[in-house]
């Protein structure tokens, strides 16, 4: 939805050859279709390999970099410490290099988009509990959406440019407006932020 709300974001995506961003653009422009969902499957196949699992680390060791757009953190105190948790997540760490067995510095680098897995299935929170803006390493990120788990599937809550929220539920034909986000309690699975 950020694609349709922001000209700057639209220009950035139009110049990109990133498969995920072009998928999002197609989805925003054309809506869901079998062709769009096939593109989604092709993207997921490049991310999730059965024998490797998922990584959440960017490692810069001996000029070697592994990138994942997903941040997986545990939120012990709900969203109140999200910015602090992300700052700790990005701190340099000394690790044992799996190739040479020497010590190396691991640096997690945040990029333009953050997909933060919260896995808060058993702790409902108000939609407005998620911080609207977080600042990490002098970069400001704005909340664009939340994916929530409801029994049997997921529902997307999209924060539009004007600040109002929409509910996108694949079991309903149309999106609906979230009239009172302060009283909309959800089980957050993922937060989606974009650089401001």
PDB file of C-alpha atoms in Angstrom:
ATOM      1  CA  UNK A   1       0.000   0.000   0.000  1.00  0.00           C
ATOM      2  CA  UNK A   2       2.923   2.346   0.526  1.00  0.00           C
ATOM      3  CA  UNK A   3       3.394   2.171  -3.254  1.00  0.00           C
ATOM      4  CA  UNK A   4       0.016   3.790  -3.867  1.00  0.00           C
ATOM      5  CA  UNK A   5       0.329   6.285  -0.984  1.00  0.00           C
ATOM      6  CA  UNK A   6       3.776   7.807  -1.534  1.00  0.00           C
ATOM      7  CA  UNK A   7       5.233   9.222  -4.764  1.00  0.00           C
ATOM      8  CA  UNK A   8       8.773   9.010  -3.320  1.00  0.00           C
ATOM      9  CA  UNK A   9       8.273   5.355  -2.443  1.00  0.00           C
ATOM     10  CA  UNK A  10       6.714   4.749  -5.862  1.00  0.00           C
ATOM     11  CA  UNK A  11       9.739   6.283  -7.617  1.00  0.00           C
ATOM     12  CA  UNK A  12      12.115   4.190  -5.507  1.00  0.00           C
ATOM     13  CA  UNK A  13      10.292   0.939  -6.340  1.00  0.00           C
ATOM     14  CA  UNK A  14       9.951   1.816 -10.034  1.00  0.00           C
ATOM     15  CA  UNK A  15      13.757   2.113 -10.255  1.00  0.00           C
ATOM     16  CA  UNK A  16      14.355  -1.166  -8.418  1.00  0.00           C
ATOM     17  CA  UNK A  17      14.860  -4.595  -9.924  1.00  0.00           C
ATOM     18  CA  UNK A  18      14.290  -6.288  -6.542  1.00  0.00           C
ATOM     19  CA  UNK A  19      11.869  -9.202  -7.073  1.00  0.00           C
ATOM     20  CA  UNK A  20      10.004  -8.618  -3.805  1.00  0.00           C
ATOM     21  CA  UNK A  21       9.494  -4.920  -4.499  1.00  0.00           C
ATOM     22  CA  UNK A  22       8.295  -5.511  -8.064  1.00  0.00           C
ATOM     23  CA  UNK A  23       5.930  -8.187  -6.700  1.00  0.00           C
ATOM     24  CA  UNK A  24       4.525  -5.641  -4.206  1.00  0.00           C
ATOM     25  CA  UNK A  25       4.158  -3.104  -7.012  1.00  0.00           C
ATOM     26  CA  UNK A  26       2.272  -5.629  -9.185  1.00  0.00           C
ATOM     27  CA  UNK A  27       0.024  -6.510  -6.266  1.00  0.00           C
ATOM     28  CA  UNK A  28      -0.693  -2.829  -5.482  1.00  0.00           C
ATOM     29  CA  UNK A  29      -1.456  -1.979  -9.117  1.00  0.00           C
ATOM     30  CA  UNK A  30      -3.235  -5.123 -10.322  1.00  0.00           C
ATOM     31  CA  UNK A  31      -4.550  -6.711  -7.141  1.00  0.00           C
ATOM     32  CA  UNK A  32      -4.394 -10.442  -6.408  1.00  0.00           C
ATOM     33  CA  UNK A  33      -4.412 -12.874  -9.312  1.00  0.00           C
ATOM     34  CA  UNK A  34      -3.037 -16.330 -10.104  1.00  0.00           C
ATOM     35  CA  UNK A  35      -0.107 -14.714 -11.966  1.00  0.00           C
ATOM     36  CA  UNK A  36       0.768 -12.491  -8.992  1.00  0.00           C
ATOM     37  CA  UNK A  37       0.587 -15.434  -6.583  1.00  0.00           C
ATOM     38  CA  UNK A  38       2.853 -17.497  -8.837  1.00  0.00           C
ATOM     39  CA  UNK A  39       5.410 -14.661  -8.620  1.00  0.00           C
ATOM     40  CA  UNK A  40       5.012 -14.789  -4.829  1.00  0.00           C
ATOM     41  CA  UNK A  41       5.729 -18.510  -4.835  1.00  0.00           C
ATOM     42  CA  UNK A  42       8.829 -17.993  -6.990  1.00  0.00           C
ATOM     43  CA  UNK A  43      10.123 -15.397  -4.500  1.00  0.00           C
ATOM     44  CA  UNK A  44       9.436 -17.655  -1.514  1.00  0.00           C
ATOM     45  CA  UNK A  45      11.322 -20.515  -3.168  1.00  0.00           C
ATOM     46  CA  UNK A  46      14.460 -18.342  -3.258  1.00  0.00           C
ATOM     47  CA  UNK A  47      14.128 -17.461   0.425  1.00  0.00           C
ATOM     48  CA  UNK A  48      13.066 -20.717   2.041  1.00  0.00           C
ATOM     49  CA  UNK A  49      15.275 -23.655   1.221  1.00  0.00           C
ATOM     50  CA  UNK A  50      14.282 -26.845   2.978  1.00  0.00           C
ATOM     51  CA  UNK A  51      17.816 -27.849   3.875  1.00  0.00           C
ATOM     52  CA  UNK A  52      19.038 -24.441   5.084  1.00  0.00           C
ATOM     53  CA  UNK A  53      16.162 -22.855   7.001  1.00  0.00           C
ATOM     54  CA  UNK A  54      15.938 -19.109   7.510  1.00  0.00           C
ATOM     55  CA  UNK A  55      18.705 -16.743   8.540  1.00  0.00           C
ATOM     56  CA  UNK A  56      18.149 -13.440  10.255  1.00  0.00           C
ATOM     57  CA  UNK A  57      21.724 -12.214  10.162  1.00  0.00           C
ATOM     58  CA  UNK A  58      23.824 -10.009   7.932  1.00  0.00           C
ATOM     59  CA  UNK A  59      27.421 -11.119   8.416  1.00  0.00           C
ATOM     60  CA  UNK A  60      30.344  -9.006   7.270  1.00  0.00           C
ATOM     61  CA  UNK A  61      33.392 -11.209   7.789  1.00  0.00           C
ATOM     62  CA  UNK A  62      36.293 -11.295   5.375  1.00  0.00           C
ATOM     63  CA  UNK A  63      34.184  -9.335   2.855  1.00  0.00           C
ATOM     64  CA  UNK A  64      31.453 -11.941   3.021  1.00  0.00           C
ATOM     65  CA  UNK A  65      27.880 -10.715   3.368  1.00  0.00           C
ATOM     66  CA  UNK A  66      24.675 -12.690   3.838  1.00  0.00           C
ATOM     67  CA  UNK A  67      21.477 -10.666   3.777  1.00  0.00           C
ATOM     68  CA  UNK A  68      17.974 -11.410   5.000  1.00  0.00           C
ATOM     69  CA  UNK A  69      15.145  -8.851   5.085  1.00  0.00           C
ATOM     70  CA  UNK A  70      13.541 -10.502   8.104  1.00  0.00           C
ATOM     71  CA  UNK A  71      14.366  -9.542  11.671  1.00  0.00           C
ATOM     72  CA  UNK A  72      13.442 -12.125  14.296  1.00  0.00           C
ATOM     73  CA  UNK A  73      13.416 -10.794  17.854  1.00  0.00           C
ATOM     74  CA  UNK A  74      11.661 -11.756  21.050  1.00  0.00           C
ATOM     75  CA  UNK A  75       9.623  -8.980  22.628  1.00  0.00           C
ATOM     76  CA  UNK A  76       9.669  -9.724  26.333  1.00  0.00           C
ATOM     77  CA  UNK A  77       7.857  -6.507  27.299  1.00  0.00           C
ATOM     78  CA  UNK A  78       5.600  -6.053  24.307  1.00  0.00           C
ATOM     79  CA  UNK A  79       6.471  -3.177  22.016  1.00  0.00           C
ATOM     80  CA  UNK A  80       7.778  -0.806  24.703  1.00  0.00           C
ATOM     81  CA  UNK A  81      11.392  -1.911  24.100  1.00  0.00           C
ATOM     82  CA  UNK A  82      11.221  -2.462  20.329  1.00  0.00           C
ATOM     83  CA  UNK A  83      13.700   0.292  19.447  1.00  0.00           C
ATOM     84  CA  UNK A  84      16.123  -0.824  22.194  1.00  0.00           C
ATOM     85  CA  UNK A  85      15.790  -4.466  21.088  1.00  0.00           C
ATOM     86  CA  UNK A  86      16.569  -3.493  17.477  1.00  0.00           C
ATOM     87  CA  UNK A  87      19.601  -1.469  18.558  1.00  0.00           C
ATOM     88  CA  UNK A  88      20.900  -4.515  20.462  1.00  0.00           C
ATOM     89  CA  UNK A  89      20.096  -6.683  17.455  1.00  0.00           C
ATOM     90  CA  UNK A  90      22.374  -4.489  15.297  1.00  0.00           C
ATOM     91  CA  UNK A  91      25.331  -4.404  17.696  1.00  0.00           C
ATOM     92  CA  UNK A  92      28.555  -5.961  16.457  1.00  0.00           C
ATOM     93  CA  UNK A  93      29.126  -9.473  17.782  1.00  0.00           C
ATOM     94  CA  UNK A  94      32.210 -11.679  17.701  1.00  0.00           C
ATOM     95  CA  UNK A  95      31.434 -15.090  16.242  1.00  0.00           C
ATOM     96  CA  UNK A  96      33.380 -18.151  15.139  1.00  0.00           C
ATOM     97  CA  UNK A  97      33.628 -18.180  11.331  1.00  0.00           C
ATOM     98  CA  UNK A  98      32.179 -21.416   9.983  1.00  0.00           C
ATOM     99  CA  UNK A  99      34.613 -21.373   7.026  1.00  0.00           C
ATOM    100  CA  UNK A 100      37.969 -20.656   8.694  1.00  0.00           C
ATOM    101  CA  UNK A 101      37.167 -21.268  12.400  1.00  0.00           C
ATOM    102  CA  UNK A 102      38.695 -17.885  13.336  1.00  0.00           C
ATOM    103  CA  UNK A 103      36.883 -15.123  15.168  1.00  0.00           C
ATOM    104  CA  UNK A 104      34.959 -12.733  12.952  1.00  0.00           C
ATOM    105  CA  UNK A 105      32.743  -9.714  13.518  1.00  0.00           C
ATOM    106  CA  UNK A 106      29.071 -10.216  12.780  1.00  0.00           C
ATOM    107  CA  UNK A 107      27.168  -7.053  11.916  1.00  0.00           C
ATOM    108  CA  UNK A 108      23.451  -7.023  11.337  1.00  0.00           C
ATOM    109  CA  UNK A 109      22.546  -4.238   8.939  1.00  0.00           C
ATOM    110  CA  UNK A 110      19.046  -2.879   8.549  1.00  0.00           C
ATOM    111  CA  UNK A 111      17.969  -1.919   5.051  1.00  0.00           C
ATOM    112  CA  UNK A 112      15.039   0.067   3.579  1.00  0.00           C
ATOM    113  CA  UNK A 113      12.383  -2.391   4.732  1.00  0.00           C
ATOM    114  CA  UNK A 114      12.046  -4.182   8.047  1.00  0.00           C
ATOM    115  CA  UNK A 115       9.927  -7.289   8.470  1.00  0.00           C
ATOM    116  CA  UNK A 116       9.980  -7.886  12.212  1.00  0.00           C
ATOM    117  CA  UNK A 117       8.663 -11.234  13.368  1.00  0.00           C
ATOM    118  CA  UNK A 118       7.162 -10.783  16.812  1.00  0.00           C
ATOM    119  CA  UNK A 119       5.485 -14.185  17.274  1.00  0.00           C
ATOM    120  CA  UNK A 120       3.089 -12.722  19.829  1.00  0.00           C
ATOM    121  CA  UNK A 121       0.379 -15.304  19.174  1.00  0.00           C
ATOM    122  CA  UNK A 122      -0.775 -15.572  22.767  1.00  0.00           C
ATOM    123  CA  UNK A 123      -0.569 -11.913  23.808  1.00  0.00           C
ATOM    124  CA  UNK A 124      -3.164  -9.704  22.084  1.00  0.00           C
ATOM    125  CA  UNK A 125      -2.178  -6.039  21.856  1.00  0.00           C
ATOM    126  CA  UNK A 126      -3.968  -2.976  20.549  1.00  0.00           C
ATOM    127  CA  UNK A 127      -3.132  -2.082  16.977  1.00  0.00           C
ATOM    128  CA  UNK A 128      -1.876   1.291  18.234  1.00  0.00           C
ATOM    129  CA  UNK A 129       0.641  -0.347  20.624  1.00  0.00           C
ATOM    130  CA  UNK A 130       3.103  -0.814  17.753  1.00  0.00           C
ATOM    131  CA  UNK A 131       5.466   2.187  17.548  1.00  0.00           C
ATOM    132  CA  UNK A 132       4.614   4.366  14.527  1.00  0.00           C
ATOM    133  CA  UNK A 133       8.278   5.377  14.130  1.00  0.00           C
ATOM    134  CA  UNK A 134      11.541   3.854  15.283  1.00  0.00           C
ATOM    135  CA  UNK A 135      15.046   5.248  14.821  1.00  0.00           C
ATOM    136  CA  UNK A 136      17.990   2.881  14.443  1.00  0.00           C
ATOM    137  CA  UNK A 137      21.514   3.993  13.468  1.00  0.00           C
ATOM    138  CA  UNK A 138      20.209   7.474  12.580  1.00  0.00           C
ATOM    139  CA  UNK A 139      17.629   6.012  10.172  1.00  0.00           C
ATOM    140  CA  UNK A 140      13.931   6.645  10.782  1.00  0.00           C
ATOM    141  CA  UNK A 141      11.535   3.800   9.951  1.00  0.00           C
ATOM    142  CA  UNK A 142       7.746   4.224   9.725  1.00  0.00           C
ATOM    143  CA  UNK A 143       5.184   1.511  10.442  1.00  0.00           C
ATOM    144  CA  UNK A 144       3.251   0.525   7.301  1.00  0.00           C
ATOM    145  CA  UNK A 145       1.555  -2.658   8.390  1.00  0.00           C
ATOM    146  CA  UNK A 146       0.997  -5.440  10.866  1.00  0.00           C
ATOM    147  CA  UNK A 147       0.218  -9.058  10.091  1.00  0.00           C
ATOM    148  CA  UNK A 148      -1.885 -10.718  12.752  1.00  0.00           C
ATOM    149  CA  UNK A 149      -2.693 -14.347  13.350  1.00  0.00           C
ATOM    150  CA  UNK A 150      -6.338 -15.267  13.678  1.00  0.00           C
ATOM    151  CA  UNK A 151      -7.436 -18.890  14.027  1.00  0.00           C
ATOM    152  CA  UNK A 152      -6.647 -20.622  10.753  1.00  0.00           C
ATOM    153  CA  UNK A 153      -4.995 -17.789   8.802  1.00  0.00           C
ATOM    154  CA  UNK A 154      -3.411 -14.330   8.853  1.00  0.00           C
ATOM    155  CA  UNK A 155      -4.935 -10.868   8.427  1.00  0.00           C
ATOM    156  CA  UNK A 156      -3.051  -7.765   7.293  1.00  0.00           C
ATOM    157  CA  UNK A 157      -3.596  -4.366   8.893  1.00  0.00           C
ATOM    158  CA  UNK A 158      -2.280  -1.595   6.648  1.00  0.00           C
ATOM    159  CA  UNK A 159      -1.490   1.890   7.963  1.00  0.00           C
ATOM    160  CA  UNK A 160      -2.190   4.299   5.134  1.00  0.00           C
ATOM    161  CA  UNK A 161      -0.348   7.588   4.512  1.00  0.00           C
ATOM    162  CA  UNK A 162      -3.060   9.606   6.260  1.00  0.00           C
ATOM    163  CA  UNK A 163      -2.660   7.508   9.406  1.00  0.00           C
ATOM    164  CA  UNK A 164      -5.890   5.533   9.129  1.00  0.00           C
ATOM    165  CA  UNK A 165      -5.854   1.729   9.179  1.00  0.00           C
ATOM    166  CA  UNK A 166      -7.338  -0.786   6.736  1.00  0.00           C
ATOM    167  CA  UNK A 167      -8.011  -4.463   7.358  1.00  0.00           C
ATOM    168  CA  UNK A 168      -7.176  -6.878   4.536  1.00  0.00           C
ATOM    169  CA  UNK A 169      -8.633 -10.304   5.234  1.00  0.00           C
ATOM    170  CA  UNK A 170      -8.420 -12.876   2.454  1.00  0.00           C
ATOM    171  CA  UNK A 171     -11.676 -14.438   3.705  1.00  0.00           C
ATOM    172  CA  UNK A 172     -13.540 -11.233   2.854  1.00  0.00           C
ATOM    173  CA  UNK A 173     -14.118  -9.813  -0.618  1.00  0.00           C
ATOM    174  CA  UNK A 174     -13.118  -6.232   0.228  1.00  0.00           C
ATOM    175  CA  UNK A 175     -10.821  -4.463   2.628  1.00  0.00           C
ATOM    176  CA  UNK A 176     -12.487  -2.618   5.488  1.00  0.00           C
ATOM    177  CA  UNK A 177     -11.553   0.446   7.507  1.00  0.00           C
ATOM    178  CA  UNK A 178     -10.448  -0.091  11.083  1.00  0.00           C
ATOM    179  CA  UNK A 179     -12.633   2.500  12.800  1.00  0.00           C
ATOM    180  CA  UNK A 180     -11.045   2.344  16.248  1.00  0.00           C
ATOM    181  CA  UNK A 181      -7.449   1.022  16.177  1.00  0.00           C
ATOM    182  CA  UNK A 182      -7.050   1.693  19.930  1.00  0.00           C
ATOM    183  CA  UNK A 183      -9.699  -0.956  20.595  1.00  0.00           C
ATOM    184  CA  UNK A 184      -8.612  -3.337  17.847  1.00  0.00           C
ATOM    185  CA  UNK A 185      -6.772  -6.118  19.702  1.00  0.00           C
ATOM    186  CA  UNK A 186      -4.711  -8.476  17.567  1.00  0.00           C
ATOM    187  CA  UNK A 187      -2.103 -11.207  17.948  1.00  0.00           C
ATOM    188  CA  UNK A 188       0.780  -9.606  16.057  1.00  0.00           C
ATOM    189  CA  UNK A 189       2.936 -11.933  14.004  1.00  0.00           C
ATOM    190  CA  UNK A 190       4.914  -9.425  11.934  1.00  0.00           C
ATOM    191  CA  UNK A 191       5.496  -5.672  11.833  1.00  0.00           C
ATOM    192  CA  UNK A 192       6.423  -4.028   8.547  1.00  0.00           C
ATOM    193  CA  UNK A 193       8.413  -0.806   8.527  1.00  0.00           C
ATOM    194  CA  UNK A 194       9.841   1.256   5.685  1.00  0.00           C
ATOM    195  CA  UNK A 195      12.562   3.840   5.847  1.00  0.00           C
ATOM    196  CA  UNK A 196      11.172   7.375   6.089  1.00  0.00           C
TER     197      UNK A 196
END
